[in-house]
Every structure is written in structure tokens, then in C-alpha cells.
Amino acid sequence: MEKHLRDAIVALDPFPDNTVFQDINEVYSRLKGQSTLADEISRFVRAWVSTDSASGGAGGVGGRGGLSLTLSTSSAYVYARQFALVHLKKVLKKSKVELIQLLKETQADTSQNATKAQKEQTQTQSTQALSQTHSHGLIDRLIWELVKLCAPHSPDAIKQLAGECLGEVGAVYPHAIAFSSRVQSELNPVHAGFRISNDDQISSAKVTILEMLNLYLTDSDVTVVYTASHCLKALLYTQNGLKALQVLNDETRKLLSPYTRQTHSQNIPPFPDPLPSVPLQTEGLWTPQNQDYETWICRLTYSLASHGVRDRGLRICAPMCLLKAEFAEFVFPFIILHIIFHPAPPTSASKSPDSEQSTSSMTRYLSRRIRHNLLPDTNTNTESTTLILSTLNFLRKQCLFSLDDEDSPSSSGGSKGKTRSDEKKQPKRFWDSEFWVDFDLLEVAKAAQRCSAYLTSLLYVELWCEREFEYPVLPECEEQEEKESGGSQTPTSVELCHRLLLEIYTNINEPDGIYGLQKDHSIHSLIRTYEHENLWSKTIGAYDMLLQQPHGSHGQLALNEGLLSSLHHLGYHQLEQIYLRGLASTRPRLFSSLSEFQYKEAWRTCTWHSDLLKHSPVSIQSEPEIEDTVHFGDPFFRSVRRYDSFHAGAYNCLRNLAEGDLPVFLKHLRRTRLGLVQDIGLTSLESTKSVYPTLAKLQFLSEIERAWGMRWGKEQQGGTKDVPMVTEASSVPPTLDLNASQPAIGALDAIKRKRIPSNAEMEQIESIWRERTTLMQNNFEIIEPLLALGTTLLRILERDDRLPGHLITFASVARKAKSFQVASNAIYQLKQKLGHSQSAAQDTLSWRLEESKILWEQGETDKAIIMAKSLIQLLKPPDDEVRDGKLFADTVACTGEWLAQTRAESSQTIINYYLNTAIEAYNEYGGEVCGAYFTLARYADSLYTMAAEKLKSSEYAATKELRLYQEKSLKLTQAALKEKPDNQELKRQEFVLKAQCQLDAQDDKRLQNDREKYLLQSVKSYLLCVAKGDDYDVRVMFRLCSLWFTNSHDPNVNREIHASLADGSLQSRKFVPLTYQVASRLSSTQQQQQQQQQHTTVTSATRTRSSSSRSKTTTTTTTTTKKRQTATKTPSSRTRTYRGRRAKKEEEEEEEEEEEEVSIIGSDESNSPVRFQECVTHVPKTT
């Protein structure tokens, strides 16, 4: 009992940090003991999953989970759960090293655990699944649960804390297409992966309805409690309600027992109070864009439940739909499902002369309203569109299940009664039903894109192709003239299909999908392709061509956004500022809509007081709606739909950080974070690309918040502890009170003082930045704003001495991302900072190597080599010691590699003075010596290949023939000279031929020696490369084995391989990548041997049976036949003896061949040629 109690206490959330709970917290901490970050995250996720289970998973098909229901039930419960998020944030802040390690494991496991994640999807118990989930699933699950807390119905306090925790986690792995399979299955928690009939779906929904009504009995609103009690009482009077009650656990049944039927009366008690009348033709019932979402969904669900449903249980729930939006959101899909499959005739209350319903069934009425009011672009309410998409997806699945049940043999009475016409009849599809027959699936796909549900959009595009062309194939786009003059003409369905697919594949992490859509060569398609390939210079030209033509207001805004984004990606910040100033004077209205670019450039350049910003009307409080039919470039713009003032909020936060105005800083920080959280709460979670850019922006705000503690907070002792935030009290209730006009900062004004962070603090924060940069360097568009923020923060914190190292890292990451102008800008800022002085020479020499790398990547090879050589001379002057060993080794290695590629100097100079020198420097000063060995091996390999090809060339064969002819001529001349020793002409001819033969022999010998020398040097370098590290194993082992097998008769190569295998430097596990090649070559030989053995066995057995049968037939013959048998026996036995000797001889020859094949590699006693099978004896020795 004590063990169970202890486990239950440890599984609880931490208690509030209050003196009342001090003793409880001490006991809690003692029982919990030391725990890792992974343990804390698992405990947090388990706690929230159990909350979902307690609430019955009341997310439905349209909701975002049951958390919104539970959190909105009790304010006391909300206040208690806040401290769980506060504790999680503290743990994430204090355990940055463990968090980085978990993120690294997440990045490594993303491409490896797909199969395992699919297996985990079948597990139903959340606790067991979490215990078996590795770090990848753990981080995914944490992000998933925190994002669910950002749902629109969650309290602002919970959203704020969830945003802070998401900011501490940051973007995990931006190249993942979707969350793990187990997490994705929760997109539809009630119906995902199950095949349930329509009636069973409604019955299971009633179980959840009972659980929800049970929770509403403890709501803080008296009206909600009153309505829930009467709905429970009426629902439990029905037979379906009693059946649903039996499914609940014993505790819930006991709680609901007072509401069960106590008498034998069959009459359902009516609702005591009069209910409002909301007919289906009420104005505004189907127009959510003109009203609040909660009000709209409550009224619409109430009207449908009151007038269009035949099921008594769903009609009873109508009063509750008016009070709780999450309840109406859950019931809405089941009401639509019941109306479609169990349509009711229109009631008198819903009929009118002008009513569309009077001349159509309820099914067609719902179909028409959804198609005309909720799916078109005129509906700007994203929440309503998301709900309709989830409902349509649910209805589509149920239609498929119903059609499958109708086509099954059990439902059709078997297959005996089928006729030939039935066999030729096409199978029904879901779009053949009355509800779906008039739906344009491309319109559904467009609506899905407005909600960032790009995978759902892809599904409906594929279904449209299957519906139109009878199989899912991409239609050919007709060649038409460009319609770039404003889009006045409506595109055809095929053109719209191509545009939707182009938009889909540019907004999911699928880099190759866009290349399958190159059938449309319009200018917009080219722009998408250029942006996808980061060809921003071509993108600018395309935008310039489009801007030369007249467009509407939205077209002008989108094109100017694209042009400015292209300039920003190219690093042309000054041109961007000039362009904005031109728009401010010529197009003031358009300029005001581009305020985000102004604020972005302002905080990057630390321009806190600019005349250009005075013309911008944008503030944090204003959140204008901008159409999002076209997205351009920067994901910091692409992912933002409703909240489009992120850079304005970042500018205000950084400005107040520099000025030290805490109340204004907190106000802007919280509003900006809340706007991002609200945006992520409305974003579809089926694709990571819709979520991770927002996570990166939340991380952006967390870095600003951490910088406040370093600038204005108390200094931490020791430097290795957590970086201080605003104060320790900022995470508890004062931060949670977002409705207060003035933040409760208490004694913060007394302790606020401007300070410069210590070196220990800077080393800690820079180490975190470096690790984050390493994780995210493959996605420069996401990491670039964070790197730019680091530059701004270092200037605000007055730690300019740390700028050189940060700018070098910035330039390196930009160079690897092929953003050469951005990298050059970072180097130029560093030059301006250093002022070309020789002080801080070490930093000066560091950036010179990076600058030479940038020049090399840009194609300026000669300038890069000259700059690198000058840097080598500065690092190691004549007759002087090396100034920076690590930098010297890197510079020499880069110079040697560049000279090897350009062949600007002789091979001996490159090898002796650069590549070998780099290896010696790495061995002496430390560094990546494995890469230096690989560079040397590859260069020697190229020289060997050139020599080998020259020896096999036709020119070499002709030269050899000429040399043999000259030698033959020399012999004839010498023979003639013996006969005529005084002939001067023969002597002169002999002298010339002898000199030519000697020169040709020397050239041939030198070429042969070069081949042997470079071969041996490349083999040795490859062996040292794989011995020093594992980074180049795949590239090295294939080439090493190729050289080995090609030169199997070379004893030097065999000796080197044998020595490496003997001393263990070449480990047998390195041969694992060659397993498939080795197995493919071994299988044929083994199969031949097995076939030969089987053939020999079958032949001998046949011969034995035939001889025994012949001996049996001879025993019953006469004496005359015995003599004949004796006469014929001798030759028969001789034949068998001869055959036996022949078979024995063949077996001995096969055994000798097998012994030769399994001989030891590189034996010193014999120089027999190395066969391919010889290396196989070492392959099975894998560790």
C-alpha cells in the first residue's frame, strides 16, 4: 500500500511555492529524489494525458483535445495547474545541457524510428506507451501537449505559460515532415484508426457526453450546473443513455446515480425553463465571419439539434450547446452525421415560403450551406473552417465505411445471386452520396490550405483527380498565354489543381515534390521554384517583371512583400531600406502595410529612434487581417496569419531592454508571446512546418527575456547556474495575471540596476547558442533571425568583445547555407568593428580564414588561395613559432585542398608542404586529423588514377611500340657497328638511339613508380583516415576495397591491409556497409556449390537404385544366364570403378580450389594473388 501511495505522490504535479505547502513540498522532493529532465518531461506528459483520460478525451473530431474542456471548468483547478507549467519551465531552464542532448537525439532519431513509431501507434495505454518512447517521441509528445494548451478556449494564463515552455524548447528538427506517428494519431483521438458504424459512433459519443456533463456539474457558473443537471436527468431517462452509463467506470456511475430514473415512468422530463427559438433560416446562422466563433458554433449546433435531429439523446443536449462552445464543437459532427444517415422531414418551425429547406432535404440543405457559406474564401473565421474540415473528414470516413458494409457479401446476401450486370457495375464512392455529390473537392482543398492543413489539402486534390479522371494522376496543364495582368480571368480546374499542389509542396518539408509539378511554366510557378531553390537573384527579376504590370491592392502588397523578402535573403539591407523609403513617399498606404519589414530592419541595426518608423501606424495592439492566398519567402511571415506584428513586438521588447523600462518591456513581451500562442492554437498540427517556425519565434522571445536578467537582474554567483530572468517571482501568479493594467513587479524597481554580464554568464549563453546553431544549421531561414538577434543582444549588453566570435559563426553558417552575401555582410561588420587594426590579432586572423572560404565558395579561387597563403605566413613567420596552432592547421589544410583541386602547384609541393604539414599540425595542436588524412588520400588517389589511366591509354601503347622499335633499331645498329667499327654515321645513330631508349626507359620507370607510390600512399592514408574517426567510413571503405581488389597482386597493398587488420586499426565493423556487395557475390558461388552437391547426391542415389534392381533380377535366372551375368559383370564393375575414381578426383580438385580461396590474406610466406573471397573471412568479425 505504501509503495502505491508513494508512486501516486511522485506522479503528482509539484505543489505551489507557498509557505502553506512547505512541509508537503519537502516530503514530495524527498520521495521524488534526483530526476533527470527526461523523467520530468515524462511525468508532466503523463499528468496531462491522465487529465485527458479523466475528461473522456472530449476533443471530438473538431476540437483540439479535452484540455480546453477541463481547463475551463474550474478556476481553482486552472490556478493549480499553472504551477505545473511553472515547474516545467524552471526545469527546462536549469537543464539546458540535458535539453540539448535530448534535441540531438531527436534529430538523430527522426529518420530512424519511423518503423518503431508505427508500432507504438497501436498501443492504447498512454502510460505504457510513454515508458517505451525514446527521446524523439518524448520531445514530440511534450510539444504536442504544450501546443494543445494553446487552443482558443484555454485561459490566457495557461496560454502564456505554455508559450514560455515552448520557447524554452524551441524548434526541434525543422526537416521533419510530421510529428511522430503516435502523436499524429491524436489528431482524431475518438475516431482515429477505428472502423465503427454510424450508430456505434453516436453511441460512443453519448458516453463522452455523459462524462462532459458530469464535469460541468462542478463548473463555477451556476447556469452551466443547472443546465447540465437537467440534461443528465433527461438523457439517463432514455435507453441509449442508460447503455452509455454502463460503459463508464464504477466511480462515475455512482456519481451519476442520483440522476437515473427512479420510477417506471417512460416520459422524459422536459426542460423546466423555456428555450430560445433559433430556426435554421435565422440570419447570420451560417456566417461565422461576422461574429465571435464561440457564439456562432453555440447557436448553429443548438439550431441543428433542435430542428434537424431525430435522435432524442442529441436533442436533449441542445440546451447545453448554447452555454459551452467546446460541448457544441464536440456534438456538431455527430449531429451532421445523424442528419445525413437518418434524415428527418423539415419541421414546421423551420419551414417558410422563402426557405431553401422547404424544397430540399436536410442533407442537401446542409451540403449547400457548407459549400456556399463555410468553405469559400469569404469565410475569414479560421476556427470555423478548421471545424468544418474536421467534420468533412469524419463524414468522408463514415461514408466509406457505410459503402464497404453495403458492398460486403454479408450485407448483399452472398455472391450466389449476382448477375453479370452487377459484376460490371462500378463500385460506389463516397462522392456519389447525396451529401457529397455537389461538393467541389478543390474548394475543400483550398479551404484546408487557409488553415495550414496542407496534407489534408493534398488528400482532397488527389481525391479530385480520382473523381475526374477515374484514377489519381496529375492532369496535364494546357499551354495558355500568361494571365499575369491581375488575375481577372478565373483559372480552370486543372490550373487550380496545379496551383494548389505547388502551394502544398512549398509548405511541407518535402524538398523533391515540387519538381514533379514542372508542367506549368507560368511566372508564378517559376517564382515558387526559385524560392524553393533559394535562387533569390532570379526571384527579384521575376517580381520586377510582375510589378511592371497593373495589379490590385492585394496583388501589389504580395508582390512587394516578395521583392522585399528576396532582398532580405540576399543580404541587401541598404537597398531594402531605400526601397521602403521610396514606398513611404510614393505609396504611403502600401508602405504602412509593409511595416514588419521596417521593424525587422530596425531591431537588426539597433535603430531605436528612426524617422521612418514614425510613419508606420502598426502597433502591438492592432492585428489587421491580411489575406494569405499567397505566401512568400521568409517563414517568419509565411507562418503568421492572424498575428502579423511579430517584428514590431520584437522591436519594442529590444528597445525597452536597452532602455530598462520593465513595465513596458513585460507588456510588449507578453502581448507578443500571446499573439504567437493564439496563432499556433489556430494552426493545423498535421505538418511540422506549420508549427516549428512559430516555435523558433517563441525561442526568440525567450532569449530576449533571458537577456533582461543579464542586463537588469541580479548577478548569479559562480556563473554556472541558471541565467537569471526578470526575477524568481516573475514565474508565479504576478506573471499569470495578464488582465491587470500594471504588472505586479513589487520590489523589482528597487533591485533594478544596469550591469554588464560577467564572462561566466556570457560563456554559458554562448555555449547554448552554439549548440542550438549546430542543431538548426541545416535550415538557415529559421536560424538566421536567432543569429541576428545574438548580434543585437551583444550590442545591447555592451559585450562588443564577444561580437567577433559570434559574427564568425554567423558568417560560417550563412556560407554553408549558400547565402554568401549575408556571410560577407557579417565579415564586413567584423572588419568595421576591428577597424583593420592589429590589436586583437587572433580574432583578425580568424575571420580571414572564413573570408577566404567565402571567396572560394563564390568562385574566386585565386583570391581565396592568395589570402590563405598570406594568412599562413602571418601565422608562422620564418624562423618563428606558430601563433595559433589550430588556426594554422585549418588554414594549411584548406589551402592544400584548394591547391589539389585547382592543381595550381606541383603534386610534390602540395603533398609535402601543405597536406603533410596539415596532418603534422593537427597531430601536434589537435583538430580534425581524420579530414586531413582523407584529403591527402583523395589527392593521392586522383594521382594514382591518372597514372593508371595513362598506362592503359592508347598513347602509352603507341609510345611502348615506338620504344620497342627503337630498341630493336639500336640492336641492329650495334650489330652493324661491329662489322663496321669505323663508320661515323652508325656511331652517331647508335648514340642517338641509346639516349632515346634511356630516356624512354626512365620515363616508363618513373610512371610505374609514381603509380606504385601514389597507390601505396592513398591506401595508407585511407587506412589512417578510418583509424582516426568514423566520419568518412562510407566513402573510404568502398574506395579502399576497390583499390585492394584491383591491385590484388601487389604485395605492398596486401601487407598494409593485413597489418591494419592485425593491429586492430582497421576494425571489422568498418566492413558492415559492404555487407550487401559481399553477400551478392558470395551467394552465387554457394548456390553453385550446393547445386553441384545436390546433383552428385542424386546421381549416386540413382545409380545405387539401378544396380540393386539389376542384382535382384539375376538371382532367379538359369545357369546359362548366370554365365552371361558373370561375363557382363566385369565391364560393369570396371565402369563403376572408373566413375568412382573420376568423382573422387573431381571432389579433390574442388577441395583444393576451396583451400586456395580461403587462404590467409597477405601471408608473408606466399605471395599468391588475393581473391575477393579472402576479405570475406574478416567481414563476419563485426563487433
JSON list of N, CA and C in Angstrom, two decimals, residues 198-199 202 280 304 307-311 314-315 334-347 350 357 360-367 395 402 406 433-435:
[
{"chain": "A", "resi": 198, "resn": "ASN", "atom": "N", "xyz": [-22.07, 3.94, -38.07]},
{"chain": "A", "resi": 198, "resn": "ASN", "atom": "CA", "xyz": [-22.61, 5.26, -37.72]},
{"chain": "A", "resi": 198, "resn": "ASN", "atom": "C", "xyz": [-23.33, 5.23, -36.38]},
{"chain": "A", "resi": 199, "resn": "ASP", "atom": "N", "xyz": [-24.16, 4.21, -36.15]},
{"chain": "A", "resi": 199, "resn": "ASP", "atom": "CA", "xyz": [-24.88, 4.12, -34.88]},
{"chain": "A", "resi": 199, "resn": "ASP", "atom": "C", "xyz": [-23.92, 3.93, -33.71]},
{"chain": "A", "resi": 202, "resn": "ILE", "atom": "N", "xyz": [-22.33, 7.30, -32.79]},
{"chain": "A", "resi": 202, "resn": "ILE", "atom": "CA", "xyz": [-23.21, 8.15, -31.98]},
{"chain": "A", "resi": 202, "resn": "ILE", "atom": "C", "xyz": [-23.34, 7.60, -30.57]},
{"chain": "A", "resi": 280, "resn": "LEU", "atom": "N", "xyz": [-33.53, 27.41, -38.49]},
{"chain": "A", "resi": 280, "resn": "LEU", "atom": "CA", "xyz": [-32.40, 27.20, -39.38]},
{"chain": "A", "resi": 280, "resn": "LEU", "atom": "C", "xyz": [-32.22, 28.33, -40.38]},
{"chain": "A", "resi": 304, "resn": "LEU", "atom": "N", "xyz": [-29.40, 23.15, -35.08]},
{"chain": "A", "resi": 304, "resn": "LEU", "atom": "CA", "xyz": [-29.43, 21.84, -35.74]},
{"chain": "A", "resi": 304, "resn": "LEU", "atom": "C", "xyz": [-29.94, 20.75, -34.81]},
{"chain": "A", "resi": 307, "resn": "HIS", "atom": "N", "xyz": [-33.91, 21.27, -34.46]},
{"chain": "A", "resi": 307, "resn": "HIS", "atom": "CA", "xyz": [-34.82, 21.20, -35.60]},
{"chain": "A", "resi": 307, "resn": "HIS", "atom": "C", "xyz": [-34.46, 20.14, -36.63]},
{"chain": "A", "resi": 308, "resn": "GLY", "atom": "N", "xyz": [-33.27, 19.55, -36.59]},
{"chain": "A", "resi": 308, "resn": "GLY", "atom": "CA", "xyz": [-32.90, 18.65, -37.66]},
{"chain": "A", "resi": 308, "resn": "GLY", "atom": "C", "xyz": [-32.53, 17.25, -37.24]},
{"chain": "A", "resi": 309, "resn": "VAL", "atom": "N", "xyz": [-32.65, 16.91, -35.95]},
{"chain": "A", "resi": 309, "resn": "VAL", "atom": "CA", "xyz": [-32.17, 15.63, -35.45]},
{"chain": "A", "resi": 309, "resn": "VAL", "atom": "C", "xyz": [-33.35, 14.81, -34.94]},
{"chain": "A", "resi": 310, "resn": "ARG", "atom": "N", "xyz": [-33.37, 13.53, -35.29]},
{"chain": "A", "resi": 310, "resn": "ARG", "atom": "CA", "xyz": [-34.42, 12.63, -34.80]},
{"chain": "A", "resi": 310, "resn": "ARG", "atom": "C", "xyz": [-34.00, 11.92, -33.53]},
{"chain": "A", "resi": 311, "resn": "ASP", "atom": "N", "xyz": [-32.70, 11.81, -33.27]},
{"chain": "A", "resi": 311, "resn": "ASP", "atom": "CA", "xyz": [-32.23, 11.12, -32.08]},
{"chain": "A", "resi": 311, "resn": "ASP", "atom": "C", "xyz": [-32.56, 11.93, -30.83]},
{"chain": "A", "resi": 314, "resn": "LEU", "atom": "N", "xyz": [-29.46, 13.35, -28.71]},
{"chain": "A", "resi": 314, "resn": "LEU", "atom": "CA", "xyz": [-28.82, 14.56, -29.23]},
{"chain": "A", "resi": 314, "resn": "LEU", "atom": "C", "xyz": [-29.73, 15.78, -29.07]},
{"chain": "A", "resi": 315, "resn": "ARG", "atom": "N", "xyz": [-31.06, 15.59, -29.19]},
{"chain": "A", "resi": 315, "resn": "ARG", "atom": "CA", "xyz": [-31.97, 16.72, -28.98]},
{"chain": "A", "resi": 315, "resn": "ARG", "atom": "C", "xyz": [-31.96, 17.18, -27.53]},
{"chain": "A", "resi": 334, "resn": "PHE", "atom": "N", "xyz": [-21.37, 14.84, -34.89]},
{"chain": "A", "resi": 334, "resn": "PHE", "atom": "CA", "xyz": [-22.30, 13.73, -34.73]},
{"chain": "A", "resi": 334, "resn": "PHE", "atom": "C", "xyz": [-23.72, 14.13, -35.12]},
{"chain": "A", "resi": 335, "resn": "ILE", "atom": "N", "xyz": [-24.05, 15.39, -34.92]},
{"chain": "A", "resi": 335, "resn": "ILE", "atom": "CA", "xyz": [-25.36, 15.88, -35.38]},
{"chain": "A", "resi": 335, "resn": "ILE", "atom": "C", "xyz": [-25.43, 15.83, -36.91]},
{"chain": "A", "resi": 336, "resn": "ILE", "atom": "N", "xyz": [-24.37, 16.31, -37.56]},
{"chain": "A", "resi": 336, "resn": "ILE", "atom": "CA", "xyz": [-24.33, 16.26, -39.03]},
{"chain": "A", "resi": 336, "resn": "ILE", "atom": "C", "xyz": [-24.40, 14.81, -39.51]},
{"chain": "A", "resi": 337, "resn": "LEU", "atom": "N", "xyz": [-23.67, 13.93, -38.85]},
{"chain": "A", "resi": 337, "resn": "LEU", "atom": "CA", "xyz": [-23.67, 12.51, -39.23]},
{"chain": "A", "resi": 337, "resn": "LEU", "atom": "C", "xyz": [-25.07, 11.91, -39.11]},
{"chain": "A", "resi": 338, "resn": "HIS", "atom": "N", "xyz": [-25.76, 12.22, -38.02]},
{"chain": "A", "resi": 338, "resn": "HIS", "atom": "CA", "xyz": [-27.10, 11.66, -37.82]},
{"chain": "A", "resi": 338, "resn": "HIS", "atom": "C", "xyz": [-28.08, 12.23, -38.83]},
{"chain": "A", "resi": 339, "resn": "ILE", "atom": "N", "xyz": [-27.94, 13.51, -39.17]},
{"chain": "A", "resi": 339, "resn": "ILE", "atom": "CA", "xyz": [-28.85, 14.10, -40.15]},
{"chain": "A", "resi": 339, "resn": "ILE", "atom": "C", "xyz": [-28.66, 13.47, -41.52]},
{"chain": "A", "resi": 340, "resn": "ILE", "atom": "N", "xyz": [-27.43, 13.17, -41.89]},
{"chain": "A", "resi": 340, "resn": "ILE", "atom": "CA", "xyz": [-27.15, 12.62, -43.22]},
{"chain": "A", "resi": 340, "resn": "ILE", "atom": "C", "xyz": [-27.69, 11.20, -43.35]},
{"chain": "A", "resi": 341, "resn": "PHE", "atom": "N", "xyz": [-27.44, 10.38, -42.34]},
{"chain": "A", "resi": 341, "resn": "PHE", "atom": "CA", "xyz": [-27.82, 8.98, -42.44]},
{"chain": "A", "resi": 341, "resn": "PHE", "atom": "C", "xyz": [-29.20, 8.68, -41.88]},
{"chain": "A", "resi": 342, "resn": "HIS", "atom": "N", "xyz": [-29.75, 9.60, -41.11]},
{"chain": "A", "resi": 342, "resn": "HIS", "atom": "CA", "xyz": [-31.12, 9.43, -40.59]},
{"chain": "A", "resi": 342, "resn": "HIS", "atom": "C", "xyz": [-31.86, 10.75, -40.79]},
{"chain": "A", "resi": 343, "resn": "PRO", "atom": "N", "xyz": [-32.09, 11.17, -42.02]},
{"chain": "A", "resi": 343, "resn": "PRO", "atom": "CA", "xyz": [-32.69, 12.49, -42.26]},
{"chain": "A", "resi": 343, "resn": "PRO", "atom": "C", "xyz": [-34.12, 12.56, -41.73]},
{"chain": "A", "resi": 344, "resn": "ALA", "atom": "N", "xyz": [-34.44, 13.73, -41.18]},
{"chain": "A", "resi": 344, "resn": "ALA", "atom": "CA", "xyz": [-35.80, 13.98, -40.68]},
{"chain": "A", "resi": 344, "resn": "ALA", "atom": "C", "xyz": [-36.49, 14.96, -41.61]},
{"chain": "A", "resi": 345, "resn": "PRO", "atom": "N", "xyz": [-37.78, 14.84, -41.79]},
{"chain": "A", "resi": 345, "resn": "PRO", "atom": "CA", "xyz": [-38.50, 15.81, -42.61]},
{"chain": "A", "resi": 345, "resn": "PRO", "atom": "C", "xyz": [-38.48, 17.18, -41.95]},
{"chain": "A", "resi": 346, "resn": "PRO", "atom": "N", "xyz": [-38.46, 18.23, -42.73]},
{"chain": "A", "resi": 346, "resn": "PRO", "atom": "CA", "xyz": [-38.42, 19.57, -42.14]},
{"chain": "A", "resi": 346, "resn": "PRO", "atom": "C", "xyz": [-39.63, 19.84, -41.27]},
{"chain": "A", "resi": 347, "resn": "THR", "atom": "N", "xyz": [-39.38, 20.43, -40.13]},
{"chain": "A", "resi": 347, "resn": "THR", "atom": "CA", "xyz": [-40.46, 20.74, -39.18]},
{"chain": "A", "resi": 347, "resn": "THR", "atom": "C", "xyz": [-41.14, 22.03, -39.58]},
{"chain": "A", "resi": 350, "resn": "SER", "atom": "N", "xyz": [-39.17, 25.17, -39.03]},
{"chain": "A", "resi": 350, "resn": "SER", "atom": "CA", "xyz": [-38.10, 25.51, -39.96]},
{"chain": "A", "resi": 350, "resn": "SER", "atom": "C", "xyz": [-38.57, 25.80, -41.36]},
{"chain": "A", "resi": 357, "resn": "GLN", "atom": "N", "xyz": [-34.97, 25.07, -47.40]},
{"chain": "A", "resi": 357, "resn": "GLN", "atom": "CA", "xyz": [-35.21, 23.73, -46.89]},
{"chain": "A", "resi": 357, "resn": "GLN", "atom": "C", "xyz": [-36.58, 23.22, -47.28]},
{"chain": "A", "resi": 360, "resn": "SER", "atom": "N", "xyz": [-36.04, 21.08, -50.39]},
{"chain": "A", "resi": 360, "resn": "SER", "atom": "CA", "xyz": [-34.88, 20.19, -50.42]},
{"chain": "A", "resi": 360, "resn": "SER", "atom": "C", "xyz": [-34.80, 19.45, -49.11]},
{"chain": "A", "resi": 361, "resn": "SER", "atom": "N", "xyz": [-34.15, 18.33, -49.12]},
{"chain": "A", "resi": 361, "resn": "SER", "atom": "CA", "xyz": [-33.97, 17.56, -47.91]},
{"chain": "A", "resi": 361, "resn": "SER", "atom": "C", "xyz": [-32.93, 18.23, -47.02]},
{"chain": "A", "resi": 362, "resn": "MET", "atom": "N", "xyz": [-32.89, 17.79, -45.76]},
{"chain": "A", "resi": 362, "resn": "MET", "atom": "CA", "xyz": [-31.93, 18.35, -44.81]},
{"chain": "A", "resi": 362, "resn": "MET", "atom": "C", "xyz": [-30.49, 18.05, -45.26]},
{"chain": "A", "resi": 363, "resn": "THR", "atom": "N", "xyz": [-30.28, 16.92, -45.90]},
{"chain": "A", "resi": 363, "resn": "THR", "atom": "CA", "xyz": [-28.92, 16.58, -46.33]},
{"chain": "A", "resi": 363, "resn": "THR", "atom": "C", "xyz": [-28.44, 17.57, -47.38]},
{"chain": "A", "resi": 364, "resn": "ARG", "atom": "N", "xyz": [-29.26, 17.84, -48.38]},
{"chain": "A", "resi": 364, "resn": "ARG", "atom": "CA", "xyz": [-28.85, 18.80, -49.40]},
{"chain": "A", "resi": 364, "resn": "ARG", "atom": "C", "xyz": [-28.79, 20.22, -48.84]},
{"chain": "A", "resi": 365, "resn": "TYR", "atom": "N", "xyz": [-29.64, 20.49, -47.87]},
{"chain": "A", "resi": 365, "resn": "TYR", "atom": "CA", "xyz": [-29.60, 21.81, -47.23]},
{"chain": "A", "resi": 365, "resn": "TYR", "atom": "C", "xyz": [-28.26, 22.03, -46.53]},
{"chain": "A", "resi": 366, "resn": "LEU", "atom": "N", "xyz": [-27.80, 21.04, -45.77]},
{"chain": "A", "resi": 366, "resn": "LEU", "atom": "CA", "xyz": [-26.52, 21.16, -45.09]},
{"chain": "A", "resi": 366, "resn": "LEU", "atom": "C", "xyz": [-25.38, 21.24, -46.10]},
{"chain": "A", "resi": 367, "resn": "SER", "atom": "N", "xyz": [-25.45, 20.42, -47.15]},
{"chain": "A", "resi": 367, "resn": "SER", "atom": "CA", "xyz": [-24.40, 20.44, -48.17]},
{"chain": "A", "resi": 367, "resn": "SER", "atom": "C", "xyz": [-24.30, 21.81, -48.82]},
{"chain": "A", "resi": 395, "resn": "LEU", "atom": "N", "xyz": [-16.96, 12.67, -41.82]},
{"chain": "A", "resi": 395, "resn": "LEU", "atom": "CA", "xyz": [-18.08, 12.19, -42.63]},
{"chain": "A", "resi": 395, "resn": "LEU", "atom": "C", "xyz": [-17.58, 11.36, -43.81]},
{"chain": "A", "resi": 402, "resn": "SER", "atom": "N", "xyz": [-19.64, 2.95, -44.61]},
{"chain": "A", "resi": 402, "resn": "SER", "atom": "CA", "xyz": [-21.01, 2.53, -44.96]},
{"chain": "A", "resi": 402, "resn": "SER", "atom": "C", "xyz": [-21.07, 1.88, -46.32]},
{"chain": "A", "resi": 406, "resn": "GLU", "atom": "N", "xyz": [-22.12, -1.96, -47.31]},
{"chain": "A", "resi": 406, "resn": "GLU", "atom": "CA", "xyz": [-23.14, -2.29, -48.30]},
{"chain": "A", "resi": 406, "resn": "GLU", "atom": "C", "xyz": [-22.61, -3.24, -49.37]},
{"chain": "A", "resi": 433, "resn": "SER", "atom": "N", "xyz": [-22.74, 9.92, -52.85]},
{"chain": "A", "resi": 433, "resn": "SER", "atom": "CA", "xyz": [-23.84, 10.09, -51.90]},
{"chain": "A", "resi": 433, "resn": "SER", "atom": "C", "xyz": [-24.49, 11.45, -52.08]},
{"chain": "A", "resi": 434, "resn": "GLU", "atom": "N", "xyz": [-25.66, 11.60, -51.51]},
{"chain": "A", "resi": 434, "resn": "GLU", "atom": "CA", "xyz": [-26.44, 12.83, -51.69]},
{"chain": "A", "resi": 434, "resn": "GLU", "atom": "C", "xyz": [-25.74, 14.04, -51.09]},
{"chain": "A", "resi": 435, "resn": "PHE", "atom": "N", "xyz": [-25.05, 13.83, -49.99]},
{"chain": "A", "resi": 435, "resn": "PHE", "atom": "CA", "xyz": [-24.38, 14.94, -49.32]},
{"chain": "A", "resi": 435, "resn": "PHE", "atom": "C", "xyz": [-23.17, 15.43, -50.11]}
]
